[in-house]
PDB file of C-alpha atoms and ligand atoms in Angstrom:
ATOM      1  CA  MET T 977     117.552 109.202  96.202  1.00 66.00           C
ATOM      2  CA  SER T 978     116.901 111.294  93.093  1.00 78.00           C
ATOM      3  CA  GLU T 979     116.749 109.778  89.625  1.00 89.00           C
ATOM      4  CA  PRO T 980     120.179 109.454  88.021  1.00 95.00           C
ATOM      5  CA  ILE T 981     120.994 112.255  85.605  1.00 97.00           C
ATOM      6  CA  LEU T 982     123.448 109.947  83.871  1.00 97.00           C
ATOM      7  CA  GLU T 983     123.937 106.282  83.444  1.00 97.00           C
ATOM      8  CA  PHE T 984     126.670 104.276  81.783  1.00 98.00           C
ATOM      9  CA  ARG T 985     125.223 100.921  80.798  1.00 98.00           C
ATOM     10  CA  ASN T 986     127.718  98.180  79.889  1.00 98.00           C
ATOM     11  CA  VAL T 987     130.058 100.615  78.166  1.00 98.00           C
ATOM     12  CA  ASN T 988     133.032  99.139  76.313  1.00 98.00           C
ATOM     13  CA  LYS T 989     135.676 101.050  74.426  1.00 98.00           C
ATOM     14  CA  SER T 990     138.431  99.701  72.206  1.00 97.00           C
ATOM     15  CA  PHE T 991     140.962 101.510  70.096  1.00 97.00           C
ATOM     16  CA  GLY T 992     141.589  99.079  67.253  1.00 94.00           C
ATOM     17  CA  PRO T 993     142.750  95.872  68.943  1.00 93.00           C
ATOM     18  CA  ILE T 994     143.272  97.540  72.337  1.00 94.00           C
ATOM     19  CA  ASP T 995     140.415  97.119  74.805  1.00 95.00           C
ATOM     20  CA  VAL T 996     140.510 100.069  77.167  1.00 97.00           C
ATOM     21  CA  LEU T 997     137.126  99.956  78.927  1.00 97.00           C
ATOM     22  CA  HIS T 998     135.382  96.758  79.956  1.00 96.00           C
ATOM     23  CA  ASP T 999     131.683  96.698  80.577  1.00 96.00           C
ATOM     24  CA  ILE T1000     131.344  99.817  82.729  1.00 97.00           C
ATOM     25  CA  SER T1001     127.967 100.366  84.397  1.00 97.00           C
ATOM     26  CA  LEU T1002     127.666 103.397  86.613  1.00 97.00           C
ATOM     27  CA  ARG T1003     125.035 105.921  87.706  1.00 97.00           C
ATOM     28  CA  VAL T1004     125.521 109.581  88.478  1.00 96.00           C
ATOM     29  CA  HIS T1005     123.045 111.670  90.477  1.00 96.00           C
ATOM     30  CA  PRO T1006     122.449 115.423  90.497  1.00 96.00           C
ATOM     31  CA  GLY T1007     123.780 117.204  93.567  1.00 96.00           C
ATOM     32  CA  GLU T1008     126.418 114.520  94.031  1.00 97.00           C
ATOM     33  CA  VAL T1009     130.124 114.223  93.500  1.00 98.00           C
ATOM     34  CA  LEU T1010     131.190 110.984  91.867  1.00 98.00           C
ATOM     35  CA  CYS T1011     134.911 110.399  92.344  1.00 97.00           C
ATOM     36  CA  LEU T1012     136.479 108.341  89.615  1.00 97.00           C
ATOM     37  CA  LEU T1013     139.631 106.842  91.062  1.00 95.00           C
ATOM     38  CA  GLY T1014     142.339 104.781  89.456  1.00 91.00           C
ATOM     39  CA  ASP T1015     145.974 104.650  88.570  1.00 88.00           C
ATOM     40  CA  ASN T1016     147.522 106.216  85.479  1.00 88.00           C
ATOM     41  CA  GLY T1017     146.296 104.404  82.411  1.00 91.00           C
ATOM     42  CA  ALA T1018     143.278 102.865  84.180  1.00 93.00           C
ATOM     43  CA  GLY T1019     140.887 104.378  81.635  1.00 96.00           C
ATOM     44  CA  LYS T1020     139.452 107.299  83.622  1.00 95.00           C
ATOM     45  CA  SER T1021     139.921 109.901  80.892  1.00 95.00           C
ATOM     46  CA  THR T1022     138.710 107.504  78.217  1.00 97.00           C
ATOM     47  CA  LEU T1023     135.529 106.862  80.189  1.00 97.00           C
ATOM     48  CA  ILE T1024     134.643 110.521  80.551  1.00 97.00           C
ATOM     49  CA  LYS T1025     135.550 111.166  76.928  1.00 96.00           C
ATOM     50  CA  THR T1026     132.886 108.651  75.877  1.00 96.00           C
ATOM     51  CA  LEU T1027     130.463 110.853  77.809  1.00 96.00           C
ATOM     52  CA  ALA T1028     131.792 114.195  76.580  1.00 95.00           C
ATOM     53  CA  GLY T1029     131.416 113.420  72.885  1.00 94.00           C
ATOM     54  CA  VAL T1030     135.145 112.926  72.234  1.00 95.00           C
ATOM     55  CA  HIS T1031     134.905 109.139  71.775  1.00 96.00           C
ATOM     56  CA  ARG T1032     131.979 106.916  70.869  1.00 96.00           C
ATOM     57  CA  PRO T1033     131.598 103.807  73.031  1.00 97.00           C
ATOM     58  CA  THR T1034     132.414 100.638  71.056  1.00 97.00           C
ATOM     59  CA  SER T1035     129.350  99.079  72.653  1.00 97.00           C
ATOM     60  CA  GLY T1036     126.961  99.839  75.468  1.00 98.00           C
ATOM     61  CA  GLN T1037     124.810 102.825  76.181  1.00 97.00           C
ATOM     62  CA  ILE T1038     124.917 106.200  77.841  1.00 97.00           C
ATOM     63  CA  LEU T1039     121.639 107.524  79.212  1.00 97.00           C
ATOM     64  CA  MET T1040     120.834 111.053  80.257  1.00 97.00           C
ATOM     65  CA  ASP T1041     117.637 111.635  82.239  1.00 96.00           C
ATOM     66  CA  GLY T1042     116.773 108.035  81.446  1.00 95.00           C
ATOM     67  CA  GLN T1043     117.033 108.517  77.662  1.00 96.00           C
ATOM     68  CA  SER T1044     119.735 106.969  75.526  1.00 97.00           C
ATOM     69  CA  VAL T1045     122.052 109.638  74.087  1.00 97.00           C
ATOM     70  CA  GLU T1046     124.766 109.594  71.440  1.00 96.00           C
ATOM     71  CA  PHE T1047     127.081 112.543  71.175  1.00 95.00           C
ATOM     72  CA  ASN T1048     129.021 112.921  67.963  1.00 94.00           C
ATOM     73  CA  SER T1049     131.086 115.867  69.125  1.00 92.00           C
ATOM     74  CA  PRO T1050     132.036 117.693  72.317  1.00 90.00           C
ATOM     75  CA  LYS T1051     129.706 120.484  71.198  1.00 89.00           C
ATOM     76  CA  GLU T1052     126.725 118.135  71.156  1.00 93.00           C
ATOM     77  CA  ALA T1053     127.566 117.017  74.686  1.00 94.00           C
ATOM     78  CA  SER T1054     128.059 120.551  75.968  1.00 89.00           C
ATOM     79  CA  ASP T1055     124.784 121.652  74.361  1.00 90.00           C
ATOM     80  CA  ARG T1056     123.145 119.052  76.612  1.00 94.00           C
ATOM     81  CA  GLY T1057     124.862 120.482  79.687  1.00 94.00           C
ATOM     82  CA  ILE T1058     127.891 118.202  79.904  1.00 95.00           C
ATOM     83  CA  SER T1059     130.865 120.392  80.584  1.00 93.00           C
ATOM     84  CA  THR T1060     134.491 119.313  80.888  1.00 91.00           C
ATOM     85  CA  VAL T1061     137.062 121.416  82.673  1.00 87.00           C
ATOM     86  CA  HIS T1062     140.596 120.360  81.819  1.00 75.00           C
ATOM     87  CA  GLN T1063     143.588 120.223  84.082  1.00 67.00           C
ATOM     88  CA  PHE T1064     144.804 123.739  83.394  1.00 64.00           C
ATOM     89  CA  GLY T1065     141.349 125.261  83.198  1.00 62.00           C
ATOM     90  CA  GLY T1066     141.377 125.349  79.406  1.00 62.00           C
ATOM     91  CA  THR T1067     141.523 129.115  79.578  1.00 64.00           C
ATOM     92  CA  PHE T1068     143.649 131.457  77.534  1.00 77.00           C
ATOM     93  CA  PRO T1069     146.591 133.020  79.382  1.00 80.00           C
ATOM     94  CA  LEU T1070     146.780 136.104  77.179  1.00 86.00           C
ATOM     95  CA  MET T1071     143.082 136.956  77.447  1.00 89.00           C
ATOM     96  CA  SER T1072     141.470 139.030  80.134  1.00 91.00           C
ATOM     97  CA  ILE T1073     139.254 137.280  82.661  1.00 91.00           C
ATOM     98  CA  GLY T1074     136.164 138.909  81.119  1.00 91.00           C
ATOM     99  CA  ARG T1075     137.146 137.932  77.574  1.00 89.00           C
ATOM    100  CA  SER T1076     137.991 134.347  78.407  1.00 89.00           C
ATOM    101  CA  PHE T1077     134.747 133.953  80.359  1.00 89.00           C
ATOM    102  CA  PHE T1078     132.722 134.904  77.296  1.00 86.00           C
ATOM    103  CA  VAL T1079     134.896 133.546  74.529  1.00 80.00           C
ATOM    104  CA  GLY T1080     132.560 132.657  71.657  1.00 67.00           C
ATOM    105  CA  VAL T1081     129.489 134.185  73.342  1.00 66.00           C
ATOM    106  CA  GLU T1082     130.606 137.773  73.932  1.00 68.00           C
ATOM    107  CA  PRO T1083     127.995 140.267  75.099  1.00 73.00           C
ATOM    108  CA  THR T1084     127.718 143.153  72.677  1.00 74.00           C
ATOM    109  CA  LYS T1085     126.440 146.715  72.640  1.00 79.00           C
ATOM    110  CA  THR T1086     125.703 149.067  69.801  1.00 80.00           C
ATOM    111  CA  TRP T1087     128.172 151.846  69.306  1.00 79.00           C
ATOM    112  CA  GLY T1088     126.943 154.219  66.635  1.00 80.00           C
ATOM    113  CA  LEU T1089     126.395 151.978  63.637  1.00 78.00           C
ATOM    114  CA  PHE T1090     128.447 149.142  65.045  1.00 78.00           C
ATOM    115  CA  THR T1091     127.906 146.234  67.333  1.00 78.00           C
ATOM    116  CA  VAL T1092     130.893 145.946  69.621  1.00 79.00           C
ATOM    117  CA  TYR T1093     132.091 143.757  72.469  1.00 78.00           C
ATOM    118  CA  ASP T1094     130.719 145.110  75.725  1.00 85.00           C
ATOM    119  CA  ARG T1095     133.838 144.917  77.847  1.00 89.00           C
ATOM    120  CA  LYS T1096     132.348 146.514  80.931  1.00 92.00           C
ATOM    121  CA  ARG T1097     129.377 144.171  81.006  1.00 90.00           C
ATOM    122  CA  ALA T1098     131.478 141.093  80.284  1.00 90.00           C
ATOM    123  CA  ASN T1099     133.836 141.989  83.123  1.00 93.00           C
ATOM    124  CA  GLU T1100     130.994 142.641  85.555  1.00 94.00           C
ATOM    125  CA  ILE T1101     129.237 139.364  84.833  1.00 93.00           C
ATOM    126  CA  ALA T1102     132.455 137.323  84.891  1.00 92.00           C
ATOM    127  CA  VAL T1103     133.693 138.802  88.164  1.00 94.00           C
ATOM    128  CA  LYS T1104     130.280 138.374  89.799  1.00 93.00           C
ATOM    129  CA  ALA T1105     130.032 134.736  88.671  1.00 90.00           C
ATOM    130  CA  VAL T1106     133.478 133.913  90.022  1.00 89.00           C
ATOM    131  CA  GLN T1107     132.924 135.772  93.284  1.00 90.00           C
ATOM    132  CA  GLU T1108     129.686 133.861  93.858  1.00 88.00           C
ATOM    133  CA  PHE T1109     131.925 130.814  94.008  1.00 83.00           C
ATOM    134  CA  GLY T1110     133.829 132.426  96.845  1.00 81.00           C
ATOM    135  CA  ILE T1111     136.810 133.590  94.785  1.00 80.00           C
ATOM    136  CA  THR T1112     136.825 137.115  96.061  1.00 81.00           C
ATOM    137  CA  ARG T1113     140.432 137.670  95.044  1.00 84.00           C
ATOM    138  CA  ILE T1114     139.248 137.969  91.445  1.00 87.00           C
ATOM    139  CA  ASP T1115     137.799 141.464  91.321  1.00 91.00           C
ATOM    140  CA  ASP T1116     139.104 142.923  88.083  1.00 93.00           C
ATOM    141  CA  GLY T1117     137.839 141.479  84.795  1.00 93.00           C
ATOM    142  CA  ASP T1118     140.614 143.223  82.881  1.00 94.00           C
ATOM    143  CA  ARG T1119     143.320 141.156  84.559  1.00 94.00           C
ATOM    144  CA  LEU T1120     144.963 138.569  82.337  1.00 92.00           C
ATOM    145  CA  VAL T1121     144.145 134.931  82.942  1.00 90.00           C
ATOM    146  CA  GLY T1122     147.879 134.182  82.763  1.00 90.00           C
ATOM    147  CA  GLY T1123     148.356 136.082  86.020  1.00 90.00           C
ATOM    148  CA  LEU T1124     145.986 133.808  87.960  1.00 89.00           C
ATOM    149  CA  SER T1125     147.154 130.870  90.027  1.00 87.00           C
ATOM    150  CA  GLY T1126     146.357 127.333  88.884  1.00 85.00           C
ATOM    151  CA  GLY T1127     143.524 127.030  91.380  1.00 85.00           C
ATOM    152  CA  GLU T1128     142.046 130.366  90.378  1.00 87.00           C
ATOM    153  CA  ARG T1129     142.109 129.376  86.720  1.00 88.00           C
ATOM    154  CA  GLN T1130     140.297 126.155  87.483  1.00 86.00           C
ATOM    155  CA  SER T1131     137.789 128.057  89.558  1.00 87.00           C
ATOM    156  CA  LEU T1132     137.205 130.526  86.754  1.00 89.00           C
ATOM    157  CA  ALA T1133     136.609 127.675  84.313  1.00 89.00           C
ATOM    158  CA  ILE T1134     134.177 125.954  86.700  1.00 89.00           C
ATOM    159  CA  ALA T1135     132.273 129.179  87.401  1.00 90.00           C
ATOM    160  CA  ARG T1136     132.071 129.709  83.655  1.00 89.00           C
ATOM    161  CA  ALA T1137     130.665 126.235  83.015  1.00 90.00           C
ATOM    162  CA  VAL T1138     128.050 126.681  85.741  1.00 90.00           C
ATOM    163  CA  HIS T1139     127.122 130.148  84.488  1.00 90.00           C
ATOM    164  CA  PHE T1140     126.428 128.748  81.027  1.00 89.00           C
ATOM    165  CA  GLY T1141     124.131 126.058  82.327  1.00 89.00           C
ATOM    166  CA  ALA T1142     126.257 122.946  82.902  1.00 94.00           C
ATOM    167  CA  ARG T1143     124.316 120.124  84.574  1.00 96.00           C
ATOM    168  CA  VAL T1144     127.165 117.661  84.626  1.00 97.00           C
ATOM    169  CA  LEU T1145     130.605 118.964  85.445  1.00 96.00           C
ATOM    170  CA  ILE T1146     133.534 116.756  84.504  1.00 96.00           C
ATOM    171  CA  LEU T1147     136.814 117.583  86.203  1.00 94.00           C
ATOM    172  CA  ASP T1148     139.712 115.517  84.923  1.00 92.00           C
ATOM    173  CA  GLU T1149     142.448 115.559  87.582  1.00 90.00           C
ATOM    174  CA  PRO T1150     141.823 119.194  88.520  1.00 87.00           C
ATOM    175  CA  THR T1151     144.066 119.014  91.580  1.00 86.00           C
ATOM    176  CA  ALA T1152     146.910 116.893  90.184  1.00 85.00           C
ATOM    177  CA  ALA T1153     149.251 119.794  89.443  1.00 81.00           C
ATOM    178  CA  LEU T1154     148.306 121.950  92.424  1.00 85.00           C
ATOM    179  CA  GLY T1155     149.829 122.561  95.825  1.00 85.00           C
ATOM    180  CA  VAL T1156     147.854 121.809  98.994  1.00 87.00           C
ATOM    181  CA  LYS T1157     146.313 125.282  99.372  1.00 86.00           C
ATOM    182  CA  GLU T1158     145.403 125.563  95.708  1.00 87.00           C
ATOM    183  CA  ALA T1159     143.894 122.089  95.706  1.00 89.00           C
ATOM    184  CA  ALA T1160     141.768 122.976  98.740  1.00 90.00           C
ATOM    185  CA  HIS T1161     140.546 125.970  96.792  1.00 86.00           C
ATOM    186  CA  VAL T1162     139.387 123.784  93.910  1.00 89.00           C
ATOM    187  CA  LEU T1163     137.790 121.264  96.281  1.00 92.00           C
ATOM    188  CA  ARG T1164     135.723 124.088  97.790  1.00 91.00           C
ATOM    189  CA  ILE T1165     134.504 125.043  94.323  1.00 90.00           C
ATOM    190  CA  VAL T1166     133.554 121.418  93.677  1.00 93.00           C
ATOM    191  CA  LEU T1167     131.394 121.476  96.802  1.00 94.00           C
ATOM    192  CA  GLU T1168     129.872 124.768  95.679  1.00 92.00           C
ATOM    193  CA  ALA T1169     128.914 123.247  92.304  1.00 93.00           C
ATOM    194  CA  ARG T1170     127.425 120.273  94.152  1.00 95.00           C
ATOM    195  CA  LYS T1171     125.399 122.621  96.353  1.00 94.00           C
ATOM    196  CA  ARG T1172     123.907 124.097  93.201  1.00 92.00           C
ATOM    197  CA  GLY T1173     122.612 120.692  92.210  1.00 94.00           C
ATOM    198  CA  LEU T1174     125.168 119.815  89.535  1.00 96.00           C
ATOM    199  CA  ALA T1175     126.400 116.292  89.133  1.00 97.00           C
ATOM    200  CA  VAL T1176     130.166 116.435  89.410  1.00 97.00           C
ATOM    201  CA  ILE T1177     132.457 113.733  88.054  1.00 97.00           C
ATOM    202  CA  PHE T1178     135.725 114.312  89.819  1.00 96.00           C
ATOM    203  CA  ILE T1179     138.671 112.333  88.516  1.00 95.00           C
ATOM    204  CA  THR T1180     141.681 111.934  90.718  1.00 92.00           C
ATOM    205  CA  HIS T1181     144.259 109.461  91.895  1.00 85.00           C
ATOM    206  CA  GLN T1182     144.619 111.307  95.205  1.00 89.00           C
ATOM    207  CA  VAL T1183     142.430 109.403  97.660  1.00 91.00           C
ATOM    208  CA  ILE T1184     142.458 112.206 100.208  1.00 91.00           C
ATOM    209  CA  HIS T1185     141.036 114.673  97.679  1.00 93.00           C
ATOM    210  CA  ALA T1186     138.331 112.215  96.734  1.00 95.00           C
ATOM    211  CA  LEU T1187     137.387 111.576 100.350  1.00 94.00           C
ATOM    212  CA  THR T1188     137.101 115.294 101.033  1.00 93.00           C
ATOM    213  CA  VAL T1189     134.373 115.902  98.462  1.00 96.00           C
ATOM    214  CA  GLY T1190     132.992 112.555  97.272  1.00 97.00           C
ATOM    215  CA  ASP T1191     129.501 111.155  97.783  1.00 97.00           C
ATOM    216  CA  HIS T1192     130.058 108.185  95.548  1.00 97.00           C
ATOM    217  CA  PHE T1193     133.277 106.470  94.480  1.00 97.00           C
ATOM    218  CA  ALA T1194     134.175 104.287  91.543  1.00 97.00           C
ATOM    219  CA  VAL T1195     137.577 102.649  91.211  1.00 95.00           C
ATOM    220  CA  LEU T1196     138.851 101.689  87.771  1.00 94.00           C
ATOM    221  CA  ILE T1197     141.560  99.088  87.429  1.00 92.00           C
ATOM    222  CA  ARG T1198     142.809  98.401  83.921  1.00 92.00           C
ATOM    223  CA  GLY T1199     139.571  99.545  82.378  1.00 95.00           C
ATOM    224  CA  ALA T1200     137.253  97.567  84.623  1.00 95.00           C
ATOM    225  CA  LEU T1201     135.125  98.829  87.486  1.00 95.00           C
ATOM    226  CA  ALA T1202     136.840  97.272  90.503  1.00 93.00           C
ATOM    227  CA  ALA T1203     134.627  98.917  93.112  1.00 93.00           C
ATOM    228  CA  ASP T1204     131.599 101.182  93.305  1.00 95.00           C
ATOM    229  CA  PHE T1205     130.639 102.398  96.775  1.00 96.00           C
ATOM    230  CA  ARG T1206     129.209 105.330  98.694  1.00 96.00           C
ATOM    231  CA  ARG T1207     130.659 107.721 101.245  1.00 95.00           C
ATOM    232  CA  GLY T1208     131.311 106.052 104.573  1.00 94.00           C
ATOM    233  CA  GLU T1209     131.417 102.525 103.166  1.00 96.00           C
ATOM    234  CA  LYS T1210     135.217 102.385 102.937  1.00 93.00           C
ATOM    235  CA  ASN T1211     137.958 104.271 104.703  1.00 90.00           C
ATOM    236  CA  ARG T1212     141.109 105.790 103.283  1.00 89.00           C
ATOM    237  CA  ASP T1213     143.262 102.713 103.843  1.00 87.00           C
ATOM    238  CA  GLU T1214     140.721 100.421 102.245  1.00 89.00           C
ATOM    239  CA  ILE T1215     140.465 102.645  99.180  1.00 89.00           C
ATOM    240  CA  THR T1216     144.242 102.954  98.902  1.00 86.00           C
ATOM    241  CA  ASP T1217     144.557  99.167  99.152  1.00 85.00           C
ATOM    242  CA  LEU T1218     141.920  98.739  96.467  1.00 85.00           C
ATOM    243  CA  MET T1219     143.790 101.041  94.100  1.00 83.00           C
ATOM    244  CA  ALA T1220     147.186  99.534  94.926  1.00 78.00           C
ATOM    245  CA  GLY T1221     145.670  96.072  94.524  1.00 69.00           C
ATOM    246  CA  GLY T1222     145.477  96.661  90.817  1.00 58.00           C
ATOM    247  CA  GLU T1223     149.105  97.623  90.656  1.00 61.00           C
ATOM    248  CA  GLN T1224     150.239  94.661  92.675  1.00 61.00           C
ATOM    249  CA  MET T1225     148.176  92.317  90.527  1.00 60.00           C
ATOM    250  CA  ALA T1226     149.774  93.741  87.401  1.00 62.00           C
ATOM    251  CA  GLU T1227     153.225  93.255  88.907  1.00 67.00           C
ATOM    252  CA  LEU T1228     152.348  89.750  89.912  1.00 63.00           C
ATOM    253  CA  GLU T1229     151.063  88.922  86.437  1.00 68.00           C
ATOM    254  CA  ALA T1230     154.250  90.293  84.880  1.00 73.00           C
ATOM    255  CA  GLU T1231     156.314  88.256  87.328  1.00 73.00           C
ATOM    256  CA  ILE T1232     154.431  85.054  86.514  1.00 71.00           C
ATOM    257  CA  GLU T1233     154.806  85.720  82.813  1.00 76.00           C
ATOM    258  CA  ALA T1234     158.555  86.335  83.155  1.00 79.00           C
ATOM    259  CA  HIS T1235     158.834  83.179  85.215  1.00 76.00           C
ATOM    260  CA  GLN T1236     157.013  81.140  82.579  1.00 73.00           C
ATOM    261  CA  ARG T1237     159.218  82.560  79.832  1.00 77.00           C
ATOM    262  CA  ALA T1238     162.320  81.741  81.855  1.00 77.00           C
ATOM    263  CA  ARG T1239     161.086  78.205  82.404  1.00 72.00           C
ATOM    264  CA  MET T1240     160.480  77.704  78.704  1.00 69.00           C
ATOM    265  CA  GLY T1241     164.103  78.701  78.065  1.00 64.00           C
ATOM    266  CA  HIS T1242     165.378  76.437  80.837  1.00 53.00           C
ATOM    267  CA  PRO T1243     163.304  73.272  80.924  1.00 45.00           C
ATOM    268  CA  SER T1244     165.060  71.763  83.927  1.00 44.00           C
ATOM    269  CA  SER T1245     163.741  73.222  87.149  1.00 44.00           C
ATOM    270  CA  VAL T1246     165.827  74.285  90.098  1.00 43.00           C
ATOM    271  CA  ALA T1247     164.464  71.305  91.996  1.00 48.00           C
ATOM    272  CA  GLU T1248     165.792  68.904  89.333  1.00 42.00           C
ATOM    273  CA  LEU T1249     169.234  70.505  89.587  1.00 40.00           C
ATOM    274  CA  GLY T1250     169.220  70.017  93.351  1.00 40.00           C
TER     275      GLY T1250
HETATM  276  N1  ADP A 685     143.173 107.346  71.451  1.00 63.40           N
HETATM  277  C1  ADP A 685     143.745 106.271  71.988  1.00 63.40           C
HETATM  278  N2  ADP A 685     144.241 105.282  71.205  1.00 63.40           N
HETATM  279  C2  ADP A 685     144.791 104.181  71.759  1.00 63.40           C
HETATM  280  N3  ADP A 685     144.902 103.965  73.074  1.00 63.40           N
HETATM  281  C3  ADP A 685     144.433 104.914  73.894  1.00 63.40           C
HETATM  282  C4  ADP A 685     143.826 106.109  73.403  1.00 63.40           C
HETATM  283  N4  ADP A 685     143.443 106.849  74.467  1.00 63.40           N
HETATM  284  C5  ADP A 685     143.800 106.153  75.561  1.00 63.40           C
HETATM  285  N5  ADP A 685     144.388 104.993  75.227  1.00 63.40           N
HETATM  286  C6  ADP A 685     144.890 103.982  76.153  1.00 63.40           C
HETATM  287  O1  ADP A 685     143.883 103.683  77.078  1.00 63.40           O
HETATM  288  C7  ADP A 685     144.430 103.439  78.349  1.00 63.40           C
HETATM  289  C8  ADP A 685     143.721 104.295  79.363  1.00 63.40           C
HETATM  290  O2  ADP A 685     144.100 105.652  79.151  1.00 63.40           O
HETATM  291  P1  ADP A 685     143.416 106.852  79.938  1.00 63.40           P
HETATM  292  O3  ADP A 685     141.944 106.763  79.767  1.00 63.40           O
HETATM  293  O4  ADP A 685     144.078 108.098  79.501  1.00 63.40           O
HETATM  294  O5  ADP A 685     143.808 106.514  81.447  1.00 63.40           O
HETATM  295  P2  ADP A 685     143.769 107.442  82.753  1.00 63.40           P
HETATM  296  O6  ADP A 685     143.037 108.684  82.430  1.00 63.40           O
HETATM  297  O7  ADP A 685     143.091 106.595  83.787  1.00 63.40           O
HETATM  298  O8  ADP A 685     145.198 107.689  83.123  1.00 63.40           O
HETATM  299  C9  ADP A 685     145.915 103.690  78.252  1.00 63.40           C
HETATM  300  O9  ADP A 685     146.570 102.446  78.124  1.00 63.40           O
HETATM  301  C10 ADP A 685     146.043 104.496  77.000  1.00 63.40           C
HETATM  302  O10 ADP A 685     147.280 104.270  76.376  1.00 63.40           O
HETATM  303 MG1   MG A 686     143.612 110.692  82.495  1.00 63.40          MG
END
């Protein structure tokens, strides 16, 4: 197997007194999809935010190409090729496809004495980039992003990240708000990014989506890595059980706690009464 592009080494993250991530060690390879699974609140977003320059780990290390890295801002991370696409594509509904593709890095042309935004070129490049990802329905760069479906917006954002040189693509629950067809659309784009040699970190709590595209799976339960396995090593039921296991444990713990509290209030046990 290739060298990992990324490695989390004993990463911990606390917010004040609240420990959110516990000693996470994980490797990510280029040309692979790592699925980060876990229930709401498990720490998935926090983990990728320590990578994307949003949060600093409280302790532990993040390595890129075997070298320790510290990102102080999302810009520093994206300059190194770490690109996050958010749930709604992070695009601007009132902008054209061409404009939103190039926001901040617009191609220009000279017009008399002026340097102006080159709309035609921006549209051509944007449409070509998106179509290369198989989204042939997007053929007019002047269309507004707001008129695209959820899946198309995600696809546009992913194509954009790849076009601008992303090496690690982070997708935080890209399919959570989508219908079946739209989700399938996004999953195809994930596979396309993988084919181009990107490392994809795909966050989801939908096991079926993970199984469709994943090479490598990591399950987070209350901030700890509960399982780390490769494609074919566990089936859908086993993964679902693993994820539900965390929930059931939490319920059980709460039940035990409630029981103990009740006992403290009522020292005589049921058995004594009988
Ligand atoms: N900035 C923050 N300050 C305090 N607690 C946070 C912060 N961000 C996340 N958390 C807590 O960390 C836990 C994990 O959250 P998150 O990473 O968003 O989970 P997930 O993405 O798996 O649903 C939650 O209990 C959440 O309340
Ligand atoms: Mg999240």
